[in-house]
CSV table of C-alpha atoms and ligand atoms in Angstrom, one decimal:
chain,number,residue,atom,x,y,z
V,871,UNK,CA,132.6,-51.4,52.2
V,872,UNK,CA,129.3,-53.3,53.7
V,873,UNK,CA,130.7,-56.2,56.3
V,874,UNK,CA,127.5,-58.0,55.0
V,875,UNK,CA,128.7,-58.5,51.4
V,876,UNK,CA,132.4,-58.8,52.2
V,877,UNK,CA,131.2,-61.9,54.5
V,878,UNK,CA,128.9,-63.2,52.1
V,879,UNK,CA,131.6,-62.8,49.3
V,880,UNK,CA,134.4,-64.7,51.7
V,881,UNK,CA,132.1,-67.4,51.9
V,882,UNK,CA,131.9,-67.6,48.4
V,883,UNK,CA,135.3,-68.0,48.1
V,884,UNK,CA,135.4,-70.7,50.9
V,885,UNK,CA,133.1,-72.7,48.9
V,886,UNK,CA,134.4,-72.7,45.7
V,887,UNK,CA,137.8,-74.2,47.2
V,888,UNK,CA,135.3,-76.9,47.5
V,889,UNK,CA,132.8,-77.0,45.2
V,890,UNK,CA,134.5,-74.7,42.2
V,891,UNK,CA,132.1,-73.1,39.7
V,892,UNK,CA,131.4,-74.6,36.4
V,893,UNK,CA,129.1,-73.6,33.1
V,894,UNK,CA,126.9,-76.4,33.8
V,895,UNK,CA,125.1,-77.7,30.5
V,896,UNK,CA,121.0,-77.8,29.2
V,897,UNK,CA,118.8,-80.2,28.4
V,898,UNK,CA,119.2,-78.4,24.6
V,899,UNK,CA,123.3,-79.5,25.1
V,900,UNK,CA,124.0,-75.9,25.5
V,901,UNK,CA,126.7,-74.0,27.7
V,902,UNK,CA,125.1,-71.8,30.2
V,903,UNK,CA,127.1,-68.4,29.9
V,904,UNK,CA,126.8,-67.9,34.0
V,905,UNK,CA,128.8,-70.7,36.0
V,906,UNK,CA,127.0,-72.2,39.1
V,907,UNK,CA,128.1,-73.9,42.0
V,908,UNK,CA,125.9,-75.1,45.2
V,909,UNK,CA,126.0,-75.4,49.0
V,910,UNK,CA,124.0,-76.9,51.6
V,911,UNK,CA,121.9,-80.0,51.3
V,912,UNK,CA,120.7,-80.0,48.0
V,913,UNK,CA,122.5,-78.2,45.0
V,914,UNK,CA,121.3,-77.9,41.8
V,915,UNK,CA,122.2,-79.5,38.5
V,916,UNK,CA,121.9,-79.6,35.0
V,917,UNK,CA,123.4,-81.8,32.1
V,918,UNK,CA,121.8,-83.3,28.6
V,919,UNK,CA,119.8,-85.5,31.1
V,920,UNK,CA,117.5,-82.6,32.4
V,921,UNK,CA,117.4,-80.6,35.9
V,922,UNK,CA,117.4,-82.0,39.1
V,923,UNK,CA,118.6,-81.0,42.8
V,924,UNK,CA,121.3,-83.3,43.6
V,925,UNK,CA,122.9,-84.1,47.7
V,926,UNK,CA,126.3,-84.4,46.0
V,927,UNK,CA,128.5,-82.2,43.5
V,928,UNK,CA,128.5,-84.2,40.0
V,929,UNK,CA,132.4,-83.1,39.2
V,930,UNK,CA,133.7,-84.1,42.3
V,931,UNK,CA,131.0,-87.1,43.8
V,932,UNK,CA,131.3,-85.1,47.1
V,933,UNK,CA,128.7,-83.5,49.3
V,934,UNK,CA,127.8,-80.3,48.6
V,935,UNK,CA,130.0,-78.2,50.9
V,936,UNK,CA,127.5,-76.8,54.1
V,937,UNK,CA,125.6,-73.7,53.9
V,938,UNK,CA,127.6,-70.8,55.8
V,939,UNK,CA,125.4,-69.8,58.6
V,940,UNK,CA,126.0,-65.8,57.6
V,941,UNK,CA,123.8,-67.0,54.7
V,942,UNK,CA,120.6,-69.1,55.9
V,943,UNK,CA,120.1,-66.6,58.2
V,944,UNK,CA,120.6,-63.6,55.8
V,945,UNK,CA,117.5,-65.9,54.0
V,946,UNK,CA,115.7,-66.3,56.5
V,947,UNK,CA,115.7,-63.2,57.8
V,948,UNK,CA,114.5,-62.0,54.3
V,949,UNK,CA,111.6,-64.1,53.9
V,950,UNK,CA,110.5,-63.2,57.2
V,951,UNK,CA,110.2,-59.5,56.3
V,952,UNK,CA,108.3,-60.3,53.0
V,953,UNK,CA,106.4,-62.3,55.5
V,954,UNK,CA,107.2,-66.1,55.2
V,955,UNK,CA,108.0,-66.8,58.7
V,956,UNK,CA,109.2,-70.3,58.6
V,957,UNK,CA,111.5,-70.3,55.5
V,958,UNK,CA,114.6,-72.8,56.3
V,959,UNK,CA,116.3,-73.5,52.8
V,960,UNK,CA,117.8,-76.3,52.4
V,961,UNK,CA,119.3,-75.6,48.8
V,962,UNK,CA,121.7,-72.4,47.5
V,963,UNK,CA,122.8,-72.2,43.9
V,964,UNK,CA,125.3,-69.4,43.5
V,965,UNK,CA,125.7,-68.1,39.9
V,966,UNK,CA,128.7,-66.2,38.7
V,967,UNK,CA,127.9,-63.7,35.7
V,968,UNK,CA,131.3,-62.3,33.7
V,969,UNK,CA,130.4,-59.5,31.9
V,970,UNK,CA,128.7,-60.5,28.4
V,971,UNK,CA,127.0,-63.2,30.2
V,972,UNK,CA,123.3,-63.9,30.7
V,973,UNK,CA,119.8,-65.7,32.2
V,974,UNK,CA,117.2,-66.8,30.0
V,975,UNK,CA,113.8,-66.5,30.6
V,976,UNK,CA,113.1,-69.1,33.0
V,977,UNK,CA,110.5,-70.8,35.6
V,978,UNK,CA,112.1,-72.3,39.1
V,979,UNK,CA,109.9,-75.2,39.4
V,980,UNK,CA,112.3,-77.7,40.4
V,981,UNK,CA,110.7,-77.4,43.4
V,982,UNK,CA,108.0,-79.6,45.4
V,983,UNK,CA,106.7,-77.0,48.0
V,984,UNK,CA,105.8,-73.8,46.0
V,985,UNK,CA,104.3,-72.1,49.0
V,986,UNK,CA,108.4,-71.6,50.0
V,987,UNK,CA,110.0,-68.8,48.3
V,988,UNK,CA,113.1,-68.0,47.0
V,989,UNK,CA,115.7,-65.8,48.6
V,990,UNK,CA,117.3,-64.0,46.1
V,991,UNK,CA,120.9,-62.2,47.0
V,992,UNK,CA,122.9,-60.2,44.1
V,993,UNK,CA,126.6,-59.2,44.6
V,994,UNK,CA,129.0,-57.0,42.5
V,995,UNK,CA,128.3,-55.5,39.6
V,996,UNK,CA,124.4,-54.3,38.4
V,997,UNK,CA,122.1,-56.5,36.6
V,998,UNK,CA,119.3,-55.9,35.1
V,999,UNK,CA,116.7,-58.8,36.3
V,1000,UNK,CA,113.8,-59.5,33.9
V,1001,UNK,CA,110.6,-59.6,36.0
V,1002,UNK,CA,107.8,-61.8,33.5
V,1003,UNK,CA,104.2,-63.3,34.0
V,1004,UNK,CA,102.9,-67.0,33.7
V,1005,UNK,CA,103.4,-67.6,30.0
V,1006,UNK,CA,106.6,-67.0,28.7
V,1007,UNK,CA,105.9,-64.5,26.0
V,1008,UNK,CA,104.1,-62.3,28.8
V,1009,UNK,CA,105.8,-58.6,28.6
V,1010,UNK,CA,108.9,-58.0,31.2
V,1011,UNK,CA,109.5,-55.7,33.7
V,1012,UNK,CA,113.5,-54.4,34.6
V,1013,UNK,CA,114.7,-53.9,37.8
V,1014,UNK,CA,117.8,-53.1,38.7
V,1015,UNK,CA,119.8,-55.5,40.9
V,1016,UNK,CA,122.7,-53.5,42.8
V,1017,UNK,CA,125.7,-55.1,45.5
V,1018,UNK,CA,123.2,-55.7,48.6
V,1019,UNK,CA,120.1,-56.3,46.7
V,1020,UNK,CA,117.6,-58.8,48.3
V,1021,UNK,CA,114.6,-60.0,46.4
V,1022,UNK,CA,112.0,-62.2,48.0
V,1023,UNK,CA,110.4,-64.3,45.1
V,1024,UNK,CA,107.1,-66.5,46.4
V,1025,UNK,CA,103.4,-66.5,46.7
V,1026,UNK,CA,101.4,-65.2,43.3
V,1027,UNK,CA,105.2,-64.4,41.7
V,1028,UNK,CA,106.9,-67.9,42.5
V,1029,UNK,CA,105.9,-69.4,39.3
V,1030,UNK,CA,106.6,-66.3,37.1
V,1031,UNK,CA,109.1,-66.0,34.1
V,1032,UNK,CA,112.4,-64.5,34.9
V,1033,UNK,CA,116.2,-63.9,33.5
V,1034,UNK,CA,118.8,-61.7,33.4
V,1035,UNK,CA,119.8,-59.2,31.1
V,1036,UNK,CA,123.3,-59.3,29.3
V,1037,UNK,CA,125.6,-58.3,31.8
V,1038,UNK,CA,127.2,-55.1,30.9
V,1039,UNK,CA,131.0,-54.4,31.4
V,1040,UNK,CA,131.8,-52.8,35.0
V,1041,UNK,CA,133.6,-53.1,37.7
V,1042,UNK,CA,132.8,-53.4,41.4
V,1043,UNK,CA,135.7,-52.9,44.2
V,1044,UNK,CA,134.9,-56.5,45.7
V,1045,UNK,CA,134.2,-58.9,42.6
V,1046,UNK,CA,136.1,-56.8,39.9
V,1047,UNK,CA,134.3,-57.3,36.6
V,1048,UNK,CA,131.7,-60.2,37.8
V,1049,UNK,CA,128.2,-60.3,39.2
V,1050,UNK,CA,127.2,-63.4,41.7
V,1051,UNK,CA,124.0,-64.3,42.5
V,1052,UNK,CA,122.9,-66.4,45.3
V,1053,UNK,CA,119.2,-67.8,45.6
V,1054,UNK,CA,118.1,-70.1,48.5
V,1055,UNK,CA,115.6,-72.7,48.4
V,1056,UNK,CA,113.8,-75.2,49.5
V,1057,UNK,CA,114.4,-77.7,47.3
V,1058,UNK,CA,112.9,-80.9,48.9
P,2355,MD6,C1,119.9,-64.0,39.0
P,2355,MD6,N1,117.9,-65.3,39.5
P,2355,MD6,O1,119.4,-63.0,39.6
P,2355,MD6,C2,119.0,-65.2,38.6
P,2355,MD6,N2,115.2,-67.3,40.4
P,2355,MD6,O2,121.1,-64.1,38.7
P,2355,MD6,C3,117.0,-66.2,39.4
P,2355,MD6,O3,116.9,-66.9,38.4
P,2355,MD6,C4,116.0,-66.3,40.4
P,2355,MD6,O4,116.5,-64.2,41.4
P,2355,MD6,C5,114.2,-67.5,41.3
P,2355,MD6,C6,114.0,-66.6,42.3
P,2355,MD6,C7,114.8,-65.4,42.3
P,2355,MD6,C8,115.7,-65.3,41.4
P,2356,FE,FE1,115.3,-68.3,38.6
């Protein structure tokens, strides 16, 4: 199998003996189906309060554990071939999908500086991503998101509408019946 993902999966696993993942809650008081966890800097949060980035893990009142070095420069080295040559993120919410689980339609606009993009990493099994416009209702477009997939959000695209399709029941040799999804940011 790819030494990239494997590494990227171990350090998954590293940080959730830290920082374990949890269905975090909207705004609306609904469960999110996908759990979440952060490293680095900033993570980010949500409760019934709203959605912020936060330095320290809510559950535990700890730091969020530091982002692995295999993946800011994995980001980095992204955004620099979609041509952002200076992207540093500071921020990296990793989202674990079960199958049956799902994204909303959603704008990332958490964020101060919009000129940075985000660094989008899928592992395990296939999603289908939901590529929108500006205004919510705006028609989608699916792509599919394999193991190894890297997608480069920013410039016109950073403020469009995105989710993820209802996961649909596989399995993949190195995350068995789950999808994970990593996006880097800069959140501050
Ligand atoms: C996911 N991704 O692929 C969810 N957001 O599981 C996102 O919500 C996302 O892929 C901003 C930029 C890129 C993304
Ligand atoms: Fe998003």
């Amino acid at each position: 199998a790819c030494q990239k993902t494997e590494q990227l999966i171990s350090a998954i696993s590293d940080i959730t003996q830290e920082a374990p993942f949890r269905n975090m809650t909207t705004p609306n008081g609904a469960s999110m189906s996908a759990a979440m966890t952060n490293c680095g800097e900033y993570g980010w949060v949500s409760d019934q309060s709203g959605y912020r980035y936060s330095t320290h893990d809510p559950v535990s009142g700890k730091m969020w554990p530091s982002m692995p070095t295999v993946f800011r420069e994995l980001a980095q080295i992204a955004a620099k071939k979609a041509g952002f040559n200076n992207f540093t993120p500071n921020a990296c919410l990793i989202n674990r999908y079960p199958v049956g689980s799902r994204m909303g339609l959603h704008q990332d606009k958490d964020e101060p500086d919009l000129s940075a993009p985000i660094v989008s990493v899928s592992l395990g099994i296939p999603a289908t991503f939901l590529f929108g416009g500006l205004k919510r209702k705006d028609q989608t477009t699916k792509v599919q998101l394999d193991n190894g997939d890297v997608v480069v959000f920013g410039g016109v695209a950073r403020l469009n509408y995105h989710g993820v399709a209802t996961i649909k029941d596989n399995v993949h040799q190195l995350t068995k019946r789950l999808r994970y999804n990593l996006t880097f940011r800069l959140a501050t």
